[in-house]
mmCIF file of C-alpha atoms in Angstrom:
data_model
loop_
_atom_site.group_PDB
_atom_site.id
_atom_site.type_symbol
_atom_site.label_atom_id
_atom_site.label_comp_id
_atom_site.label_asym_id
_atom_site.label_seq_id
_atom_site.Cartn_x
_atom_site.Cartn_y
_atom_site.Cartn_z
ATOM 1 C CA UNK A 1 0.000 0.000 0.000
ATOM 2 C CA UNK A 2 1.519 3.179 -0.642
ATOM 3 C CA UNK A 3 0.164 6.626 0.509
ATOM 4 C CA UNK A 4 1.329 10.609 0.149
ATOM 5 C CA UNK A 5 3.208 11.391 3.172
ATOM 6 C CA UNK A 6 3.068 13.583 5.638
ATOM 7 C CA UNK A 7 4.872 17.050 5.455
ATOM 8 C CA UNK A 8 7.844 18.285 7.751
ATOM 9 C CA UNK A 9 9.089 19.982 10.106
ATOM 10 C CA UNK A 10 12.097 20.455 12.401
ATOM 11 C CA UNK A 11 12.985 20.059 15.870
ATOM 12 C CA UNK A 12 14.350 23.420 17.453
ATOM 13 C CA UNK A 13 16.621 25.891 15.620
ATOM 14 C CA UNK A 14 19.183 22.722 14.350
ATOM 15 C CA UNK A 15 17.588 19.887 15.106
ATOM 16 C CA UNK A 16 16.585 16.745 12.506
ATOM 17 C CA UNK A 17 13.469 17.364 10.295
ATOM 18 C CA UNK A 18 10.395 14.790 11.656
ATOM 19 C CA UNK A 19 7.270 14.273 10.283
ATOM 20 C CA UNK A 20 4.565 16.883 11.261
ATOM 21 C CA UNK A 21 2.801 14.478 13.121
ATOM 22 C CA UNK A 22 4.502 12.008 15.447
ATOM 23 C CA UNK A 23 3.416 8.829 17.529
ATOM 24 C CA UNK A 24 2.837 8.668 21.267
ATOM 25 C CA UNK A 25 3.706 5.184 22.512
ATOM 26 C CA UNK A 26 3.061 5.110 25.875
ATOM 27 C CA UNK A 27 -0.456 2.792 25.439
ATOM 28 C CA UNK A 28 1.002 0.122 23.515
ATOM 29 C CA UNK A 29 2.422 -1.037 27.019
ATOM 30 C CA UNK A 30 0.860 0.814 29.719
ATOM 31 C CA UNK A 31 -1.537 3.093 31.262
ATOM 32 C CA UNK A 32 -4.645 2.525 28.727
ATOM 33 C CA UNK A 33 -5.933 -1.232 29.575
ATOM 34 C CA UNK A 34 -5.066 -4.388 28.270
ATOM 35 C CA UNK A 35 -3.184 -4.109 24.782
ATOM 36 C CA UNK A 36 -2.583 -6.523 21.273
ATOM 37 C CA UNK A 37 1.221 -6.448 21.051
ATOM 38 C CA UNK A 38 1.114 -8.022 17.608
ATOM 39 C CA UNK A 39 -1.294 -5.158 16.927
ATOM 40 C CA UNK A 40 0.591 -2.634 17.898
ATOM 41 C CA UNK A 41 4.045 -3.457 16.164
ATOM 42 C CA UNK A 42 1.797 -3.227 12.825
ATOM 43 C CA UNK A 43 1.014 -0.159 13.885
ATOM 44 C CA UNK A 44 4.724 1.175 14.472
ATOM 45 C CA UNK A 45 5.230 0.300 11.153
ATOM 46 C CA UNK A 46 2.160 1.988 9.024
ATOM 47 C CA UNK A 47 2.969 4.838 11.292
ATOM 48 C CA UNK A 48 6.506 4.889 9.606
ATOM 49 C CA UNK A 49 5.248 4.299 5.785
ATOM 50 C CA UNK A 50 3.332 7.065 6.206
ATOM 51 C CA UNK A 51 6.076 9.597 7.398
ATOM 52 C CA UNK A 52 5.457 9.615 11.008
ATOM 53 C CA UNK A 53 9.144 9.612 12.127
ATOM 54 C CA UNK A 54 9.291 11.008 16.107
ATOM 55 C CA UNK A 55 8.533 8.585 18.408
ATOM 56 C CA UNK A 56 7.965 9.016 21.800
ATOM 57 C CA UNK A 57 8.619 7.235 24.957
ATOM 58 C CA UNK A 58 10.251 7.449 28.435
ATOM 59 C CA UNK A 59 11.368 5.561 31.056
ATOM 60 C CA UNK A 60 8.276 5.859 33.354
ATOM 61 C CA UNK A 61 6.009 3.713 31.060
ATOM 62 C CA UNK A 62 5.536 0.489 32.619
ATOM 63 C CA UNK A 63 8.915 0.807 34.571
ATOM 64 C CA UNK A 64 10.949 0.970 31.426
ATOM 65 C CA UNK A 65 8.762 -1.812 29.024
ATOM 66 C CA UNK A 66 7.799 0.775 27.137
ATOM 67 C CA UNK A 67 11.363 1.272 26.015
ATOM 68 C CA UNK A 68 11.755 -2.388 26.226
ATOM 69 C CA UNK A 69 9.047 -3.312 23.513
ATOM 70 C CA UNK A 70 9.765 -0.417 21.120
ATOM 71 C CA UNK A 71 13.163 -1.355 20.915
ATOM 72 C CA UNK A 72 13.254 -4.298 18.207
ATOM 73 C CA UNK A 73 11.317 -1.854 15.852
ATOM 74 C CA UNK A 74 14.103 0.810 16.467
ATOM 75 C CA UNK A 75 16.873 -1.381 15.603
ATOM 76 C CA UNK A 76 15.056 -2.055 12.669
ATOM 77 C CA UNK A 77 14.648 1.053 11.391
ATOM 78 C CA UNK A 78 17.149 3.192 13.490
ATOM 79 C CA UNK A 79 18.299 5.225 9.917
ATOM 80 C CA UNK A 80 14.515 6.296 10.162
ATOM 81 C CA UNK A 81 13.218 7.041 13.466
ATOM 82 C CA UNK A 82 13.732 9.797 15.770
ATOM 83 C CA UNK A 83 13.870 8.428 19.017
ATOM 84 C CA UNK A 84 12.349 10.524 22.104
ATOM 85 C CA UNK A 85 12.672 9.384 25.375
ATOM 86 C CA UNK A 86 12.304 10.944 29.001
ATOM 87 C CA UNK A 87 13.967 10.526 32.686
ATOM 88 C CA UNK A 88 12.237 12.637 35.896
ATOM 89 C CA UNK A 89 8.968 10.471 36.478
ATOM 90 C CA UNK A 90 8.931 7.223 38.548
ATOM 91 C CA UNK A 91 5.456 5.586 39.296
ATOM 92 C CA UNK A 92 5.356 3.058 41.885
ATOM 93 C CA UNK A 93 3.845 -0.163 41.166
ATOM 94 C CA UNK A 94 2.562 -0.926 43.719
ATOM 95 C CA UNK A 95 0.856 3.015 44.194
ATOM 96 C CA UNK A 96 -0.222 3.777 40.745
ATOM 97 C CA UNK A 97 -1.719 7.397 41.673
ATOM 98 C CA UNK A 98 2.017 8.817 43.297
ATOM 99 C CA UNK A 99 4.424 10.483 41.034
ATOM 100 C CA UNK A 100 8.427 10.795 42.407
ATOM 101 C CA UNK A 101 10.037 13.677 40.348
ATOM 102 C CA UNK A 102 13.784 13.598 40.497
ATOM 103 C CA UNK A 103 15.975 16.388 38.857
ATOM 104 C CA UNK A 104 19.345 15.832 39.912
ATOM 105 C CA UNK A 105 22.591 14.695 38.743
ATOM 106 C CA UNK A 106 23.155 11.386 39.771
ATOM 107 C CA UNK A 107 19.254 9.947 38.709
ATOM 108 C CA UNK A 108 19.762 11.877 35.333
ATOM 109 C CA UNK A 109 23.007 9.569 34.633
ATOM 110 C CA UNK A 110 21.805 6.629 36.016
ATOM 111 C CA UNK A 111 18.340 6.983 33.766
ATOM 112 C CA UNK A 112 19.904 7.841 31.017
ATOM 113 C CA UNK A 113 22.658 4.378 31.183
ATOM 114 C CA UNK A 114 19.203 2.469 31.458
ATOM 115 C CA UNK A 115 17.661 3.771 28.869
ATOM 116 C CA UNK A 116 19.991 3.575 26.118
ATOM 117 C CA UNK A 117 20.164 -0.050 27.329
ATOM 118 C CA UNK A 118 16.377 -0.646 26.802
ATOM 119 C CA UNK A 119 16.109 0.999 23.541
ATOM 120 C CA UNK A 120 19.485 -1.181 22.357
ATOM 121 C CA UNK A 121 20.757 2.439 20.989
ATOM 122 C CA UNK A 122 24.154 4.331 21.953
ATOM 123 C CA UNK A 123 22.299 7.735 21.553
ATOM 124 C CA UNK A 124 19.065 8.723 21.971
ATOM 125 C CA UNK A 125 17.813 11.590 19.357
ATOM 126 C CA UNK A 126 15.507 13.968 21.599
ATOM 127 C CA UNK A 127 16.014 13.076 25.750
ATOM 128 C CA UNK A 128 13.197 15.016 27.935
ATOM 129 C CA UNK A 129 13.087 16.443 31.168
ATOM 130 C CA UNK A 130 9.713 14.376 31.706
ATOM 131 C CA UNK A 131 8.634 16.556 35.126
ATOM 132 C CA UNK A 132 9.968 19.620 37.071
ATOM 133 C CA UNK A 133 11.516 19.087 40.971
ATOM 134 C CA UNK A 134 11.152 22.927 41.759
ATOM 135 C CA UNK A 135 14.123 21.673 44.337
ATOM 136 C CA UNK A 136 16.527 21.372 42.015
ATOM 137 C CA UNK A 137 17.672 24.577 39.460
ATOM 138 C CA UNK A 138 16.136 24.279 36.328
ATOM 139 C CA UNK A 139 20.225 25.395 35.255
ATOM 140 C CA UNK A 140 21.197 22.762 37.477
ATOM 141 C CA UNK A 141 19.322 19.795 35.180
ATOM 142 C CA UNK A 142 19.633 21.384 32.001
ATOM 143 C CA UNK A 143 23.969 21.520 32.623
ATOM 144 C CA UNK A 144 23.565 18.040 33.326
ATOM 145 C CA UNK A 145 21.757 17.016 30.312
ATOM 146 C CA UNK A 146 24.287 19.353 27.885
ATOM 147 C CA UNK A 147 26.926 17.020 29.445
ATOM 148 C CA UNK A 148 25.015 14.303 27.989
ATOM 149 C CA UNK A 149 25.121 15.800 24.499
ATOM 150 C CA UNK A 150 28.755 16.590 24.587
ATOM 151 C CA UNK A 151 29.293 12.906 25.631
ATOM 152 C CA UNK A 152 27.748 11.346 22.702
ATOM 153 C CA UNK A 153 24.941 10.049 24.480
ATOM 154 C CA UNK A 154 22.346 12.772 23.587
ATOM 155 C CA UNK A 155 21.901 14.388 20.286
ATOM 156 C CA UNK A 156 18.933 17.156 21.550
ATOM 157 C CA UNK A 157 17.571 18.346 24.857
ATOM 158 C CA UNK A 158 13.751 18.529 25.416
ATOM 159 C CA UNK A 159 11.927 19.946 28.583
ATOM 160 C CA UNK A 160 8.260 18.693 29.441
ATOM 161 C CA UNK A 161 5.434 20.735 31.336
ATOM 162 C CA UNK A 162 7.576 23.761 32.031
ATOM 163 C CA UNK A 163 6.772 27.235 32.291
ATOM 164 C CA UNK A 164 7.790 30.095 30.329
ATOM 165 C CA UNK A 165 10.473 31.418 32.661
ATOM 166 C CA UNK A 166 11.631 27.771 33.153
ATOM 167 C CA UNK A 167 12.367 27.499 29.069
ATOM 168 C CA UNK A 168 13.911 30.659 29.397
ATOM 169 C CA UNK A 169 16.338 29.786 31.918
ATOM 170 C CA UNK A 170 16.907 26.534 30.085
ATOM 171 C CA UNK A 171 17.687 27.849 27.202
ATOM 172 C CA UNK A 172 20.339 30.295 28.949
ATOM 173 C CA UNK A 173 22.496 27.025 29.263
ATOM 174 C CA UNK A 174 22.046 24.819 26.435
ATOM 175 C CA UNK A 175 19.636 25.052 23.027
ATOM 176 C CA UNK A 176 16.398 23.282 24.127
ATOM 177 C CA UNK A 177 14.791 21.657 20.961
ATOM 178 C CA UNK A 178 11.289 20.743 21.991
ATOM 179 C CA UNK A 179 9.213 21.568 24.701
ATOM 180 C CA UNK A 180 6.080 18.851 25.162
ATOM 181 C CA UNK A 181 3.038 19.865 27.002
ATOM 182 C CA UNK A 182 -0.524 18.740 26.916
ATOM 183 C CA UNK A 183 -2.421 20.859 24.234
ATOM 184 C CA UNK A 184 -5.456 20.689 23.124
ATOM 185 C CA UNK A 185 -9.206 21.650 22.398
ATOM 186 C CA UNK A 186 -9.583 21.172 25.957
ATOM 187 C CA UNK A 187 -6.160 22.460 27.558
ATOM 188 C CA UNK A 188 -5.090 25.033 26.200
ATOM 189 C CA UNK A 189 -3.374 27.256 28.966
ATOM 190 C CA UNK A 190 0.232 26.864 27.709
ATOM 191 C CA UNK A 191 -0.968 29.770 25.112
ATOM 192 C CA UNK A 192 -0.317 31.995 27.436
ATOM 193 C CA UNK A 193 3.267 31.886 28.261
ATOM 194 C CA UNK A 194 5.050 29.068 26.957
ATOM 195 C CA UNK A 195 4.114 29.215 23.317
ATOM 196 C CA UNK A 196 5.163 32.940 23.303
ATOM 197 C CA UNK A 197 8.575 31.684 24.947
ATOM 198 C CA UNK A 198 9.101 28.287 22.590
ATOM 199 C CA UNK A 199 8.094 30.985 19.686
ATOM 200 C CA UNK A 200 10.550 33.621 20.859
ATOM 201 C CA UNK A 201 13.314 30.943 21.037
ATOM 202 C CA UNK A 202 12.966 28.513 18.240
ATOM 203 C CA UNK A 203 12.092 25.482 20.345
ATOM 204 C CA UNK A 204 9.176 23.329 18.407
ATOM 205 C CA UNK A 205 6.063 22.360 20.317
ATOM 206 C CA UNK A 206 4.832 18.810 21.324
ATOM 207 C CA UNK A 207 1.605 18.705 22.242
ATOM 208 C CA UNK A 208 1.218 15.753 24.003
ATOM 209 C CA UNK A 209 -3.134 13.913 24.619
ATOM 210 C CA UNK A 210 -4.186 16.599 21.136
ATOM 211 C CA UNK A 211 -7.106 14.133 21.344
ATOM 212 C CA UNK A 212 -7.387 14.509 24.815
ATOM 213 C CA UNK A 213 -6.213 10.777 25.842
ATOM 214 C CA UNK A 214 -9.366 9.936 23.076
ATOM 215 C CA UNK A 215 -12.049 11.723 24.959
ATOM 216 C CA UNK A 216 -12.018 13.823 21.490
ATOM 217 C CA UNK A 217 -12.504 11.093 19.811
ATOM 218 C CA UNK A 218 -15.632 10.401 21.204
ATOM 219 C CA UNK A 219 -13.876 6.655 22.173
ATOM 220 C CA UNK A 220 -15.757 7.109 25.423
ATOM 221 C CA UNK A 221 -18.071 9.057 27.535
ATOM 222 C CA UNK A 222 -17.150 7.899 31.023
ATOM 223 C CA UNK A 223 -14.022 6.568 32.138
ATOM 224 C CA UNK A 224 -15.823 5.372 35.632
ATOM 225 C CA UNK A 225 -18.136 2.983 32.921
ATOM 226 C CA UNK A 226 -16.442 2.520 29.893
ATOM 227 C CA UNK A 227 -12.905 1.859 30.721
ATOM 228 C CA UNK A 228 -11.003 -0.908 32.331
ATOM 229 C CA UNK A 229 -10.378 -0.795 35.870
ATOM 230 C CA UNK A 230 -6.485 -0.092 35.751
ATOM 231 C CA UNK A 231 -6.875 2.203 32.844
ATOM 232 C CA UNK A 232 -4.784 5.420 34.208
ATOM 233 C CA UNK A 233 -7.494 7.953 32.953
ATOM 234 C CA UNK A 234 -9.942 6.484 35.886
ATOM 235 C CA UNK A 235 -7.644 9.218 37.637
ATOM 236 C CA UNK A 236 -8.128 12.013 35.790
ATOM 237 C CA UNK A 237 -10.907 14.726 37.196
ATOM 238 C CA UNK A 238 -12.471 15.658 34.049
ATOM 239 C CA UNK A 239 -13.345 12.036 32.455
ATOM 240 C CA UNK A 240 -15.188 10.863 35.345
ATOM 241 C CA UNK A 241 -18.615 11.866 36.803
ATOM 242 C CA UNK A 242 -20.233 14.807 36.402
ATOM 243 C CA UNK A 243 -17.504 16.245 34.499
ATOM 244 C CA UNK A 244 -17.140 13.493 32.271
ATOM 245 C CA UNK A 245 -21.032 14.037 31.081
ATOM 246 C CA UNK A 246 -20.615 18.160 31.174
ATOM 247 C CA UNK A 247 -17.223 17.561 28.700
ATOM 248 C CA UNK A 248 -18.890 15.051 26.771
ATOM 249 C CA UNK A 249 -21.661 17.832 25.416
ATOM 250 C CA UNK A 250 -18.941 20.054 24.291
ATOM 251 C CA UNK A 251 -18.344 17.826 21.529
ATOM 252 C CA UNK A 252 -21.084 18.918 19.853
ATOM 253 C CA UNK A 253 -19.501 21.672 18.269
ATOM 254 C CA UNK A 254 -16.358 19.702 16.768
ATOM 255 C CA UNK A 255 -19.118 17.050 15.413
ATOM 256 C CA UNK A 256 -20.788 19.764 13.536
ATOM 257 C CA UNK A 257 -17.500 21.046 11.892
ATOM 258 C CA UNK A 258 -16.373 17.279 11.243
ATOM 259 C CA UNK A 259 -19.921 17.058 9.370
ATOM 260 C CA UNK A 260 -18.555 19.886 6.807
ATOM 261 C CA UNK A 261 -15.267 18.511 6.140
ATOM 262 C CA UNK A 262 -16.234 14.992 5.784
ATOM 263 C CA UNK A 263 -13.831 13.779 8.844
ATOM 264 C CA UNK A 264 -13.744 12.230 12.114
ATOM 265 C CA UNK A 265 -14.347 14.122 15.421
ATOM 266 C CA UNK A 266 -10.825 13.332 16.170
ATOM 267 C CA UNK A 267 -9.610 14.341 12.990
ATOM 268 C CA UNK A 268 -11.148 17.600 13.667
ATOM 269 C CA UNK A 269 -9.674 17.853 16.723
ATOM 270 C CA UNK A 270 -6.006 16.820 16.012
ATOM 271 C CA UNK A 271 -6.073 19.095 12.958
ATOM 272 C CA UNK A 272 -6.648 22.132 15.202
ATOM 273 C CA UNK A 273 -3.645 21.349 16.982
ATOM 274 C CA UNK A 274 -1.707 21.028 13.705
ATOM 275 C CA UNK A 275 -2.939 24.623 13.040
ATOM 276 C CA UNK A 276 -1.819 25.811 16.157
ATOM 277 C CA UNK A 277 1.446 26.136 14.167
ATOM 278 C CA UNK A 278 0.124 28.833 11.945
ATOM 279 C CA UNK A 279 -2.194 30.885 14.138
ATOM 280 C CA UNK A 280 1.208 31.280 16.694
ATOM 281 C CA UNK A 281 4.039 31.125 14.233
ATOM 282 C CA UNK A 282 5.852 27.978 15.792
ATOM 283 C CA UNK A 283 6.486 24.360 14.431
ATOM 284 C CA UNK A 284 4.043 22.256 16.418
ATOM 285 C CA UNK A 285 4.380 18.368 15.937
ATOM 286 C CA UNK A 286 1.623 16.413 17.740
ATOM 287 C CA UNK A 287 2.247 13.140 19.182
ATOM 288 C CA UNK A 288 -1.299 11.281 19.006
ATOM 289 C CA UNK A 289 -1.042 7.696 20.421
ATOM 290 C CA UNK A 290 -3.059 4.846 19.056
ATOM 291 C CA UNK A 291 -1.759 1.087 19.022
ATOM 292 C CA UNK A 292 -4.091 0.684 15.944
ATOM 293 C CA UNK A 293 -3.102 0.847 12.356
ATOM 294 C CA UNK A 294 -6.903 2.113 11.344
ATOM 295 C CA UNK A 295 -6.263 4.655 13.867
ATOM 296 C CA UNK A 296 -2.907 5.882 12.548
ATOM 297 C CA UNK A 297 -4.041 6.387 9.211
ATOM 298 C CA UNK A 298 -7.307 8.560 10.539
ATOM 299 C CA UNK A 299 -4.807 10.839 12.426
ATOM 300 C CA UNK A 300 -2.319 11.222 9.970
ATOM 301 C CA UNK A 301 -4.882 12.175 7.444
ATOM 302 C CA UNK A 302 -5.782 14.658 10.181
ATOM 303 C CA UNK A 303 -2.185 17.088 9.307
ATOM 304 C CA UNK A 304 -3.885 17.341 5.352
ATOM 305 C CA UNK A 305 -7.145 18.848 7.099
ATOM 306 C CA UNK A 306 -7.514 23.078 6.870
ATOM 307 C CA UNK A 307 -9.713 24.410 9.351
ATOM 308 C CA UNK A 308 -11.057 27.207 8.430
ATOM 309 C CA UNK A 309 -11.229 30.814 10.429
ATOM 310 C CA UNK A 310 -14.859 29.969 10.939
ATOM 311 C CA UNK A 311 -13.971 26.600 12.070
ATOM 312 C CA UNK A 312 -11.856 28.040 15.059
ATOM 313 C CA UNK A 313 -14.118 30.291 15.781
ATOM 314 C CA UNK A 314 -16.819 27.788 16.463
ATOM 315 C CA UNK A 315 -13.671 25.560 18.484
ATOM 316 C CA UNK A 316 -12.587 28.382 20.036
ATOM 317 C CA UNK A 317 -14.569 28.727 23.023
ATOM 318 C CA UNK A 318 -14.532 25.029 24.116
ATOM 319 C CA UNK A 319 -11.517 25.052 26.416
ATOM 320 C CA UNK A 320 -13.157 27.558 28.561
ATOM 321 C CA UNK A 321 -15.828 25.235 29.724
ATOM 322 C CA UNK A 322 -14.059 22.375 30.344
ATOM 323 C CA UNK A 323 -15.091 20.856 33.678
ATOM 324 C CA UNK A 324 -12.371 19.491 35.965
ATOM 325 C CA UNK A 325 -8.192 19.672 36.107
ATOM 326 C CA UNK A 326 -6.213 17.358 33.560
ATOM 327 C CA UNK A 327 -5.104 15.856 36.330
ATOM 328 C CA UNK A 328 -5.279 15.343 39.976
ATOM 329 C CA UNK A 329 -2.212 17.336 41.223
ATOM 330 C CA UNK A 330 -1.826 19.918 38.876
ATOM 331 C CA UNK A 331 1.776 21.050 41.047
ATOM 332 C CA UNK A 332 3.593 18.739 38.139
ATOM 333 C CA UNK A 333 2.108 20.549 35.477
ATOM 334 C CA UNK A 334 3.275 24.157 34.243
ATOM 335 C CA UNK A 335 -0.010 25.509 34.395
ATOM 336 C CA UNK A 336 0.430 24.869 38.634
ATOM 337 C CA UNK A 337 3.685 26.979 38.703
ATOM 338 C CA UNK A 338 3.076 29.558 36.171
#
């Protein structure tokens, strides 16, 4: 099967050119239910026929699997791939709602030995800064992780869920390539400050959830009824209860656009993020996750679809009445320090 694909863009001010769109990993081996492995190595590789070349990991995914499984698929196509992964995050097992952030030097070297061991690489492409410990100097990590890069074992740095001040002060020590925050038609508060910043520097956006972990999608209503019991969105405020049924109306709007182009509700959705890039001047490369090939092929048809300026308009004031936080603890997230 052959198929147009997607267009370009590049990571940072001298990074490597990816494809527009890139693939989110994480569910093919954790946090979303019970998962087809077969199913979801088919879909690494129609992602990759179809120019989808960033793809994004980290070490917190199933206490390294993630990393683990993707690897065979990297060494297969390492020429190809741009290979993101993260350090920062551990999740205990055995307490799936706690998050342990760790910023210093010692954890950063010691993540990023067993993680190049996972992936079967000797340098990882893009290497994030996965959360923020406001203990330790943003200057403090980001020296650490230029180390990396002069030692051969990092090509570009990448920060994730960081303010505007903290990209800033990043960038003050060493050329920051990405910066990956959860954007969408129902988050959209890094607009404020950090897309000014990211724009203002060169650094290209990565919106991580642009179909709002498939609540966008219109995949599900509920995540108290319709999703497995360990499925991590169960924790997240505004897919449960009666925010999950006051969010679920707001699709309404996107569903009546999607009617006029033709497209899926998540196509709709996803190719508002891909405008992003025009209506703030910045690349933006959206990492959608599916572990489907169907579902691949619907969201990287999304980066062909133009909104129109009566389109956003109608999109535009979703965000605002959202019900609930993305998460929990919003202290990890830039929005709870900016």
């Amino acid at each position: 099967m052959t198929d147009s694909r997607i267009a370009t863009a590049q990571l940072g001010t001298d990074g490597p050119e990816v494809g527009v769109q890139g693939l989110g990993c994480m569910g093919m081996s954790f946090a979303y239910g019970p998962t087809d492995a077969g199913e979801a190595r088919a879909t690494l590789e129609r992602a990759l026929e179809l120019g989808i070349t960033l793809y994004d990991t980290a070490d917190a995914y199933g206490q390294g699997e993630n990393e683990r499984f993707l690897a065979p698929f990297f060494a297969a196509h390492r020429d190809e791939v741009v290979i993101a992964t993260k350090f920062a995050l551990t999740i205990p097992p055995d307490e799936p709602t706690r998050r342990i952030i760790r910023n210093d030097a010692p954890y950063i070297r010691q993540a990023v030995e067993a993680s190049l061991e996972r992936l079967g690489v000797e340098v990882i492409d893009l290497y994030y800064m996965h959360r923020r410990d406001v203990n330790v100097p943003i200057e403090e990590t980001v020296g650490v992780m230029a180390e990396l890069v002069r030692e051969g074992k990092v090509k570009q740095l990448g920060l994730s869920e960081v303010t505007g001040g903290e990209l800033r002060a990043a960038q003050a020590v060493h050329p920051i390539a990405a910066v990956q925050s959860e954007w969408s038609l129902f988050s959209r508060d890094i607009e404020a400050r950090v897309v000014p910043a990211a724009r203002e520097l060169g650094v290209t956006l990565v919106p991580y959830s642009p179909l709002g972990r498939g609540f966008l999608t219109g995949s599900f209503a509920n995540a108290d009824t319709d999703l497995t019991a360990g499925d991590f969105r169960r924790q997240q405020p505004r897919f449960t209860g009666d925010n999950a049924a006051a969010n679920a109306a707001l699709l309404e709007p996107i569903r009546s656009v999607a009617a006029a182009h033709g497209a899926s509700v998540g196509q709709i959705a996803l190719a508002w993020v891909h405008q992003q890039a025009t209506v703030h001047g910045l690349p933006v490369v959206p990492i959608p996750g599916t572990r489907r090939p169907a579902r691949v092929e619907e969201n990287a048809a999304a980066a062909g679809i133009a909104l129109t300026e009566s389109d956003l308009a109608v999109l535009a004031p979703i965000a605002a009445k959202v019900a609930g936080n993305r998460y929990g603890d919003m202290t990890f997230t830039s929005a709870g320090r900016e």
